[in-house]
Coordinates of C-alpha atoms and ligand atoms in Angstrom, one line a residue:
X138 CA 0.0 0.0 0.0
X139 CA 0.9 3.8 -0.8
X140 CA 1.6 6.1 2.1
X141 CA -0.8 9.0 1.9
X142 CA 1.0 12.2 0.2
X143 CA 2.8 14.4 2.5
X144 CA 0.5 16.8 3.8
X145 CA 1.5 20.9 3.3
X146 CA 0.2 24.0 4.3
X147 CA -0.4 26.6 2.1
X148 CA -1.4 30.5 2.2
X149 CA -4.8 31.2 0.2
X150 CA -5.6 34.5 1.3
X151 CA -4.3 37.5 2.8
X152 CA -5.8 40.7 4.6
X153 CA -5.0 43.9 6.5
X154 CA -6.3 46.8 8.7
X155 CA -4.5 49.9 8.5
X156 CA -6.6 52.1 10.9
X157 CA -7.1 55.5 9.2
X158 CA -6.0 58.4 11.3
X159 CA -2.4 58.9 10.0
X160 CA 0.1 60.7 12.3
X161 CA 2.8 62.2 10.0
X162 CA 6.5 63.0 11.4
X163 CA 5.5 66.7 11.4
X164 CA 2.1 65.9 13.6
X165 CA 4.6 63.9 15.7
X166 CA 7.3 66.3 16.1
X167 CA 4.7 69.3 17.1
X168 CA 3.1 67.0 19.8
X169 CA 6.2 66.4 21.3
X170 CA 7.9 70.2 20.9
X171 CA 4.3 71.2 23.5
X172 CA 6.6 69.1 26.0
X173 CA 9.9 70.4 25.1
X174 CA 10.6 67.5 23.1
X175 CA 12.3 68.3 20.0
X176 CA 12.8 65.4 17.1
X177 CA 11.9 66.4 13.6
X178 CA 11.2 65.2 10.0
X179 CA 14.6 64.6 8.7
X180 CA 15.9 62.7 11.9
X181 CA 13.1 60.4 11.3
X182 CA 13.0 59.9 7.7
X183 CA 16.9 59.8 7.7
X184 CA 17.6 57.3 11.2
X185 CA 14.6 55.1 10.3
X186 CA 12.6 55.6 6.3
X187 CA 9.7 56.3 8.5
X188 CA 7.2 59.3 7.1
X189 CA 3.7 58.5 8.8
X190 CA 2.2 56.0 11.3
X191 CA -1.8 55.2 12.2
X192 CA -3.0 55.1 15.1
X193 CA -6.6 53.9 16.0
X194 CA -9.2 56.0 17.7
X195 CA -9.7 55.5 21.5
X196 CA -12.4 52.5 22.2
X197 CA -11.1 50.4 19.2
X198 CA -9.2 47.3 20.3
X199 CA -6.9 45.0 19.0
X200 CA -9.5 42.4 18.5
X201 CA -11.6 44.7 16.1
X202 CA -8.2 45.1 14.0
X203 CA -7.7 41.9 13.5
X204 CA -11.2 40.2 13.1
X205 CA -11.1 43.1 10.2
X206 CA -8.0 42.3 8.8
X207 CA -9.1 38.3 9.0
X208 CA -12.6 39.3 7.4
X209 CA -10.6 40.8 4.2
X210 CA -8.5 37.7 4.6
X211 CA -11.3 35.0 4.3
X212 CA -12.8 36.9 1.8
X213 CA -9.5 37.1 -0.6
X214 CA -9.4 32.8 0.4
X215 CA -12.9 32.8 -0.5
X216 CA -13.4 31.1 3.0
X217 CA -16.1 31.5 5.5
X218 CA -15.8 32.1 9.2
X219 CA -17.3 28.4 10.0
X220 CA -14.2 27.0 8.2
X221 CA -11.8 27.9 10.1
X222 CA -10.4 25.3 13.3
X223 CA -7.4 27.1 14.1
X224 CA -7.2 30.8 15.3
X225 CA -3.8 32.6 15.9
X226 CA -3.3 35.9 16.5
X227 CA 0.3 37.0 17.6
X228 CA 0.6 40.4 19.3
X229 CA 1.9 42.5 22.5
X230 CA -0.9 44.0 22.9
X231 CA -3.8 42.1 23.9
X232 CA -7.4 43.5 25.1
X233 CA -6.5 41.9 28.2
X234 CA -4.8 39.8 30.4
X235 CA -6.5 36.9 29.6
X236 CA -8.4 35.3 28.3
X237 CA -6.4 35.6 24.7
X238 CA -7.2 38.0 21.8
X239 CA -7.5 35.0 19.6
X240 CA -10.5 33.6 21.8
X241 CA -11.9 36.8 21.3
X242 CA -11.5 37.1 18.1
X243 CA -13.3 33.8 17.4
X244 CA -16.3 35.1 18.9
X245 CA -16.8 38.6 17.0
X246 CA -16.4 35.9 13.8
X247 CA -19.0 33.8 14.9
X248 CA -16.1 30.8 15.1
X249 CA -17.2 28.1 17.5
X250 CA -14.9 25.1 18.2
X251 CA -11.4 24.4 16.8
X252 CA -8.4 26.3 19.0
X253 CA -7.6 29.2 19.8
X254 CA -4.4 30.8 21.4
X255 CA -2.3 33.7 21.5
X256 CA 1.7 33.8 20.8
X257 CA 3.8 36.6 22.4
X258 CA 7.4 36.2 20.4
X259 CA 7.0 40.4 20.2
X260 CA 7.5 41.7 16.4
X261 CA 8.7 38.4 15.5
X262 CA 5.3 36.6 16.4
X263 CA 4.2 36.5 13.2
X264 CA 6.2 34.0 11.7
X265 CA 6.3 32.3 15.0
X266 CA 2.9 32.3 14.5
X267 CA 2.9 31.5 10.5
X268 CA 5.6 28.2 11.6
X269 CA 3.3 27.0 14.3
X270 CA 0.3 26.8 12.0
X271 CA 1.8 25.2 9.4
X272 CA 3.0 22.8 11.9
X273 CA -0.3 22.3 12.6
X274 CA -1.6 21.8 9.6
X275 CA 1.0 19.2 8.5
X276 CA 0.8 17.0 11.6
X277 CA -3.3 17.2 11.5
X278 CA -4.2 18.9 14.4
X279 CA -5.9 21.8 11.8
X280 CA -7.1 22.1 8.2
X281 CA -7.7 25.7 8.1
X282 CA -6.5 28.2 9.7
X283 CA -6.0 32.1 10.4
X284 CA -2.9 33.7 11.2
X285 CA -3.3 37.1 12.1
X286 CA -0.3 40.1 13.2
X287 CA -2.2 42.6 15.2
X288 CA -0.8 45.4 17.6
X289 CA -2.0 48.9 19.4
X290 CA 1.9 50.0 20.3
X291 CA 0.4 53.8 20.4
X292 CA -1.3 52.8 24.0
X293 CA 2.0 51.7 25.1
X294 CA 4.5 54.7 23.7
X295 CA 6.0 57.3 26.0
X296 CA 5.2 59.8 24.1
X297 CA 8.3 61.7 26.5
X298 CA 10.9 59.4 25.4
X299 CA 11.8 60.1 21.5
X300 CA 14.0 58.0 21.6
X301 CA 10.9 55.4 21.0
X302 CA 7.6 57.0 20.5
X303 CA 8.5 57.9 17.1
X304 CA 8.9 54.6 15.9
X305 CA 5.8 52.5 16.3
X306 CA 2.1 52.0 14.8
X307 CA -1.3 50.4 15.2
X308 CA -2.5 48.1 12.5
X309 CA -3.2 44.3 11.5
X310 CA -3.1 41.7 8.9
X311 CA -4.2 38.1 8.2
X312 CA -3.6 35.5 6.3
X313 CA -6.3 32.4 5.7
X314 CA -3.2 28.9 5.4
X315 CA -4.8 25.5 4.8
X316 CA -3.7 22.2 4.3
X317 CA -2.5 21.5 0.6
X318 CA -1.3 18.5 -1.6
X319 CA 1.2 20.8 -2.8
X320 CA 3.8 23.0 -0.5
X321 CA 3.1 26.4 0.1
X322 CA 5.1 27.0 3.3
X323 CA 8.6 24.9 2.4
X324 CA 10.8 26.3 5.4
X325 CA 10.8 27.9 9.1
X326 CA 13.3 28.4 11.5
X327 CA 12.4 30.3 14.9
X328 CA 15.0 31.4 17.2
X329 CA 15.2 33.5 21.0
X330 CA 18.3 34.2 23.0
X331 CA 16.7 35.3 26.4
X332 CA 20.4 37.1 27.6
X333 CA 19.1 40.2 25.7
X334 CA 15.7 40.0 27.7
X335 CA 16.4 43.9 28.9
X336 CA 17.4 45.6 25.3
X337 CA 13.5 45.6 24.2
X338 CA 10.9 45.4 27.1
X339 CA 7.9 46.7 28.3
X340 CA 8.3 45.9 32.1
X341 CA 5.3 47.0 33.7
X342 CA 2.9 44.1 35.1
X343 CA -0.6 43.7 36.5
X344 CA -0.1 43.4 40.2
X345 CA -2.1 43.9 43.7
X346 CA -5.0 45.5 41.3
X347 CA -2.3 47.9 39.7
X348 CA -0.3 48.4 36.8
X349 CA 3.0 48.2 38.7
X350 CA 6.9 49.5 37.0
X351 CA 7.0 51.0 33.9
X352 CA 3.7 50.1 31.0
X353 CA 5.9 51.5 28.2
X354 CA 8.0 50.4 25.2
X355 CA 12.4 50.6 26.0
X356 CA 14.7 50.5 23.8
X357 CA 18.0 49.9 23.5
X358 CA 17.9 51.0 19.8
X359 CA 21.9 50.6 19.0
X360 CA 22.1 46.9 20.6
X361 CA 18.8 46.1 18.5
X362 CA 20.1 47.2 15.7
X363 CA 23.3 45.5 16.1
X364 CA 21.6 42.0 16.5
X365 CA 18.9 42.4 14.3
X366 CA 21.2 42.6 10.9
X367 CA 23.4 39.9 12.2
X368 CA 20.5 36.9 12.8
X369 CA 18.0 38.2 10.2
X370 CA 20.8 37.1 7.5
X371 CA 22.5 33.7 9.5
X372 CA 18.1 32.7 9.6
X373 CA 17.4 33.5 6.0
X374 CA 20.3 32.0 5.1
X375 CA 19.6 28.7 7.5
X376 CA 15.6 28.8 6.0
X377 CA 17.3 29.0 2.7
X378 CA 19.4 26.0 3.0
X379 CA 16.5 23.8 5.1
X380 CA 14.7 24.8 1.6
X381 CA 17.0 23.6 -0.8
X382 CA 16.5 27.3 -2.5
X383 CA 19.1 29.8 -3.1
X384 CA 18.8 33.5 -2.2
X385 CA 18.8 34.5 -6.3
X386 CA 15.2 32.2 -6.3
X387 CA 13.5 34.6 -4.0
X388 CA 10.6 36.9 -5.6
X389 CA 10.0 38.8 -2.9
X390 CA 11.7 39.5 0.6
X391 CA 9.1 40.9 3.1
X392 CA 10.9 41.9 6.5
X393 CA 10.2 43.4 9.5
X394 CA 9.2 47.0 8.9
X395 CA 11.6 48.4 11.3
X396 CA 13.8 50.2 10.0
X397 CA 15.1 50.8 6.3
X398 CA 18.6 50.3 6.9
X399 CA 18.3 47.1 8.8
X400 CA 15.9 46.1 6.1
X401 CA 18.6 47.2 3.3
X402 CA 21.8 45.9 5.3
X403 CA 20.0 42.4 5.3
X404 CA 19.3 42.3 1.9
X405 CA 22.2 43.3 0.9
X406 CA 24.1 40.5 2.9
X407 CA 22.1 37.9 1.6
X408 CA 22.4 39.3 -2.0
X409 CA 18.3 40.2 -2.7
X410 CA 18.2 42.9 -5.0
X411 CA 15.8 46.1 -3.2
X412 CA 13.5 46.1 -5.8
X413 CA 12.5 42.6 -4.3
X414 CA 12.2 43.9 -1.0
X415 CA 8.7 45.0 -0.1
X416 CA 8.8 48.6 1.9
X417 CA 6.0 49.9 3.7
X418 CA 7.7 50.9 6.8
X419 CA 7.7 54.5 5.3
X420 CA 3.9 54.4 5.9
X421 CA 3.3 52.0 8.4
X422 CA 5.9 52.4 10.8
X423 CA 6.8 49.6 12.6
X424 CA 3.7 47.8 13.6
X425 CA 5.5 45.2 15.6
X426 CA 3.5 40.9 14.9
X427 CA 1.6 43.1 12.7
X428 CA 4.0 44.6 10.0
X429 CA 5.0 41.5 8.1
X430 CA 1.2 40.4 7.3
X431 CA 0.6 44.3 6.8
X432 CA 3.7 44.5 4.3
X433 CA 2.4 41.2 2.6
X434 CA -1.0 41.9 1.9
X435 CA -0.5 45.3 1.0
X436 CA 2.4 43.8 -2.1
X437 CA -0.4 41.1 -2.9
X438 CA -3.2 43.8 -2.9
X439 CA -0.7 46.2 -5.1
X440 CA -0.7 43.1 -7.9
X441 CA 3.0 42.9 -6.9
X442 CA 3.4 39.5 -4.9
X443 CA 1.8 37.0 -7.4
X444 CA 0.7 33.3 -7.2
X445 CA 3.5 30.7 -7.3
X446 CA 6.2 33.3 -6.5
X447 CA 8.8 32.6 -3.4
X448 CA 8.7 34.9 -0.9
X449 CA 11.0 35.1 2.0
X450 CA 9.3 36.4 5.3
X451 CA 12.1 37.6 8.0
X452 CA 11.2 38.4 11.9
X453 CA 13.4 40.0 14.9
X454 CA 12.1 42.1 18.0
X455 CA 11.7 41.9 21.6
X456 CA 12.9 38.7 23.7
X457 CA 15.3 38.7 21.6
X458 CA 13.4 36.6 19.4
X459 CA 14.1 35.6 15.2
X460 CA 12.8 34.2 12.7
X461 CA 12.0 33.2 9.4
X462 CA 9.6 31.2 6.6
X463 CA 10.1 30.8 3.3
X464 CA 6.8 30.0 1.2
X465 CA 5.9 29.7 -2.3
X466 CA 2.8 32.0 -2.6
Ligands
UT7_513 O1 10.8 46.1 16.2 C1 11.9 45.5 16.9 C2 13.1 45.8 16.2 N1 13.5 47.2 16.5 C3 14.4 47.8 15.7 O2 14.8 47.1 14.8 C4 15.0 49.1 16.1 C5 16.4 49.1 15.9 N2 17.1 50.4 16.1 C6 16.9 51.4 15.3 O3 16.2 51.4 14.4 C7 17.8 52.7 15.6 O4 18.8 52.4 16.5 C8 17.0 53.9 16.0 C9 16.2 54.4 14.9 C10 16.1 53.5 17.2 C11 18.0 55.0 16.5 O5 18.8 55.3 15.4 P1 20.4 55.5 15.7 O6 21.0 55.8 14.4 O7 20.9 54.2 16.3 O8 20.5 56.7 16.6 P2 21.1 56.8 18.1 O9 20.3 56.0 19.1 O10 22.6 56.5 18.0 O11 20.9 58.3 18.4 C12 21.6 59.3 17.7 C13 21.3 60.7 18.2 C14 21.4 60.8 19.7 O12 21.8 62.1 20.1 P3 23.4 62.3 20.5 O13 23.6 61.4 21.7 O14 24.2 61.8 19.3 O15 23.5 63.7 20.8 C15 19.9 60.7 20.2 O16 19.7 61.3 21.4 O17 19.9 61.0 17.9 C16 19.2 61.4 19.1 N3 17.8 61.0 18.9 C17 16.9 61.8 18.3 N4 17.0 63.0 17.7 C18 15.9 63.5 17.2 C19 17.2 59.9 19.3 N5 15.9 59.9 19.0 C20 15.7 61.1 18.3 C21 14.6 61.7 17.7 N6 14.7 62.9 17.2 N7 13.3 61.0 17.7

């Protein structure tokens, strides 16, 4: 007798949520100079490739992001709510302590049964997110399932430190991966080194019925930086090889949206011409889980990212967390 055909995961449908109050450098820069707080256009634009951010309106939460950024998704995968078993949502910023975002997502869809959970790998949880499902999905434990990137980072900026505040944004996206006879998601390799625990933290906690130690983002945005381009290429270069694939295959590199340079710097190393590196950062901001499903569906949406191209997904934030999947689209 034949063994049954390996069983793959693959992505049929992306989404996003950008929400639609944009905060441009100049907005930022003015709200900050009220406090004595000077930062400007050009630092920005030059330090990071960062123009504009959104942030959402007060009341929205990060569930609403994301079950809209998963609508747009099911929608694009031609999928209904009731298909899904498996919901993921990977983000910092949670509507509360418990129980997860994911949970709540399911019930503004309508999604009863299947699982539900959280992941918390910071702005790499996305792909830890993306390699979980598809390990999922190939071992049986789900047929079809939504990944989703969501993050409200403007509720946890300082806006007195400027050293941070004008990095971040709000947003979501979604993608719809089910199981496939043919490979969609080929490779992923996840990574954390808890030593640098301290270099990207928000280390306030819930405690005695009060928000105890500092709620907001710290950074250490030198030693970030530092890591960041050295494990983004030694993982894209590990999912490469896992893959079979060289780096000259790649269609499309969609990083982090961090930073420009880092973004660059790691194509560069690896050898990934920039016209095959999707940019939104400019706009966006960093989103943190949310930027590399933000970045993706807004190339697919642009007609750039196209069926049956390779696409190489890189992730690195707070933990100090990496990681990486490489996926024909
Ligand atoms: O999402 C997780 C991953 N996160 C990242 O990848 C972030 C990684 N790090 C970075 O992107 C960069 O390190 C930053 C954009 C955060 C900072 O850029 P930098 O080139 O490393 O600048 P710096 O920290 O070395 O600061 C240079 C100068 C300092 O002034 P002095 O000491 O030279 O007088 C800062 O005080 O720029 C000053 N500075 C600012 N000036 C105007 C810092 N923030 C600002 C600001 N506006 N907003």
């Amino acid at each position: 007798m034949n063994a049954s055909p390996a069983r793959h995961s693959r992505i049929t449908g992306t989404g996003s949520l950008l929400p639609a109050h944009r905060v441009t450098n100049a907005d930022l820069a003015a709200r900050l100079a009220a406090d004595g707080i000077q930062t400007s256009d050009d630092w920005i634009m030059e330090r990071t490739g960062i123009r504009a951010r959104h942030f959402v309106a007060p009341g929205v939460q990060t569930s609403d992001i994301a079950v809209a950024a998963a609508r747009h998704a099911l929608e694009a995968a031609g999928r209904k709510s009731e298909d899904i078993d498996l919901v993921i949502v990977a983000t910092s910023t949670p509507d509360m302590v418990f129980p997860s975002t994911a949970c709540i997502v399911q019930r503004k869809l309508g999604i009863h049964g299947g699982a539900a959970f959280d992941v918390q790998a910071v702005c790499t949880g996305f792909v830890y997110a993306l390699a979980l499902a598809d390990s999922m999905i190939r071992t049986g434990l789900a047929t079809k399932a939504l990944v989703i990137g969501a993050e409200i980072f403007s509720r946890i900026l300082d806006f007195k430190d400027r050293t941070t505040c004008v990095l971040f944004g709000d947003g979501a996206g979604a993608v719809v991966l089910e199981a496939s006879d043919t490979p969609g998601v080929l490779a992923s390799e996840l990574h954390a080194d808890g030593r640098h625990v301290d270099i990207l933290c928000v280390p306030g906690q819930v405690a005695a019925g009060q928000v105890t130690g500092d709620p907001f983002v710290r950074m250490d945005g030198q030693a970030v930086f530092k890591l960041a381009v050295g494990v983004l290429d030694s993982v894209s270069r590990a999912v490469l090889a896992k893959a079979g694939r060289s780096a000259e295959s790649v269609h499309w590199m969609v990083p982090h949206q961090a930073n420009i340079r880092i973004m660059h710097s790691a194509a560069r190393r690896l050898g990934v011409p920039a016209e095959r590196l999707v940019v939104t950062v400019d706009e966006h901001g960093n989103t943190s889980a949310a930027s590399i499903p933000l970045a993706l569906d807004t190339a697919v949406r642009a007609g750039r990212i196209k069926p049956g191209q390779s696409v190489l997904l890189q992730g690195v934030g707070g933990g100090f967390t990496w990681g990486a999947v490489l996926l024909d689209f």
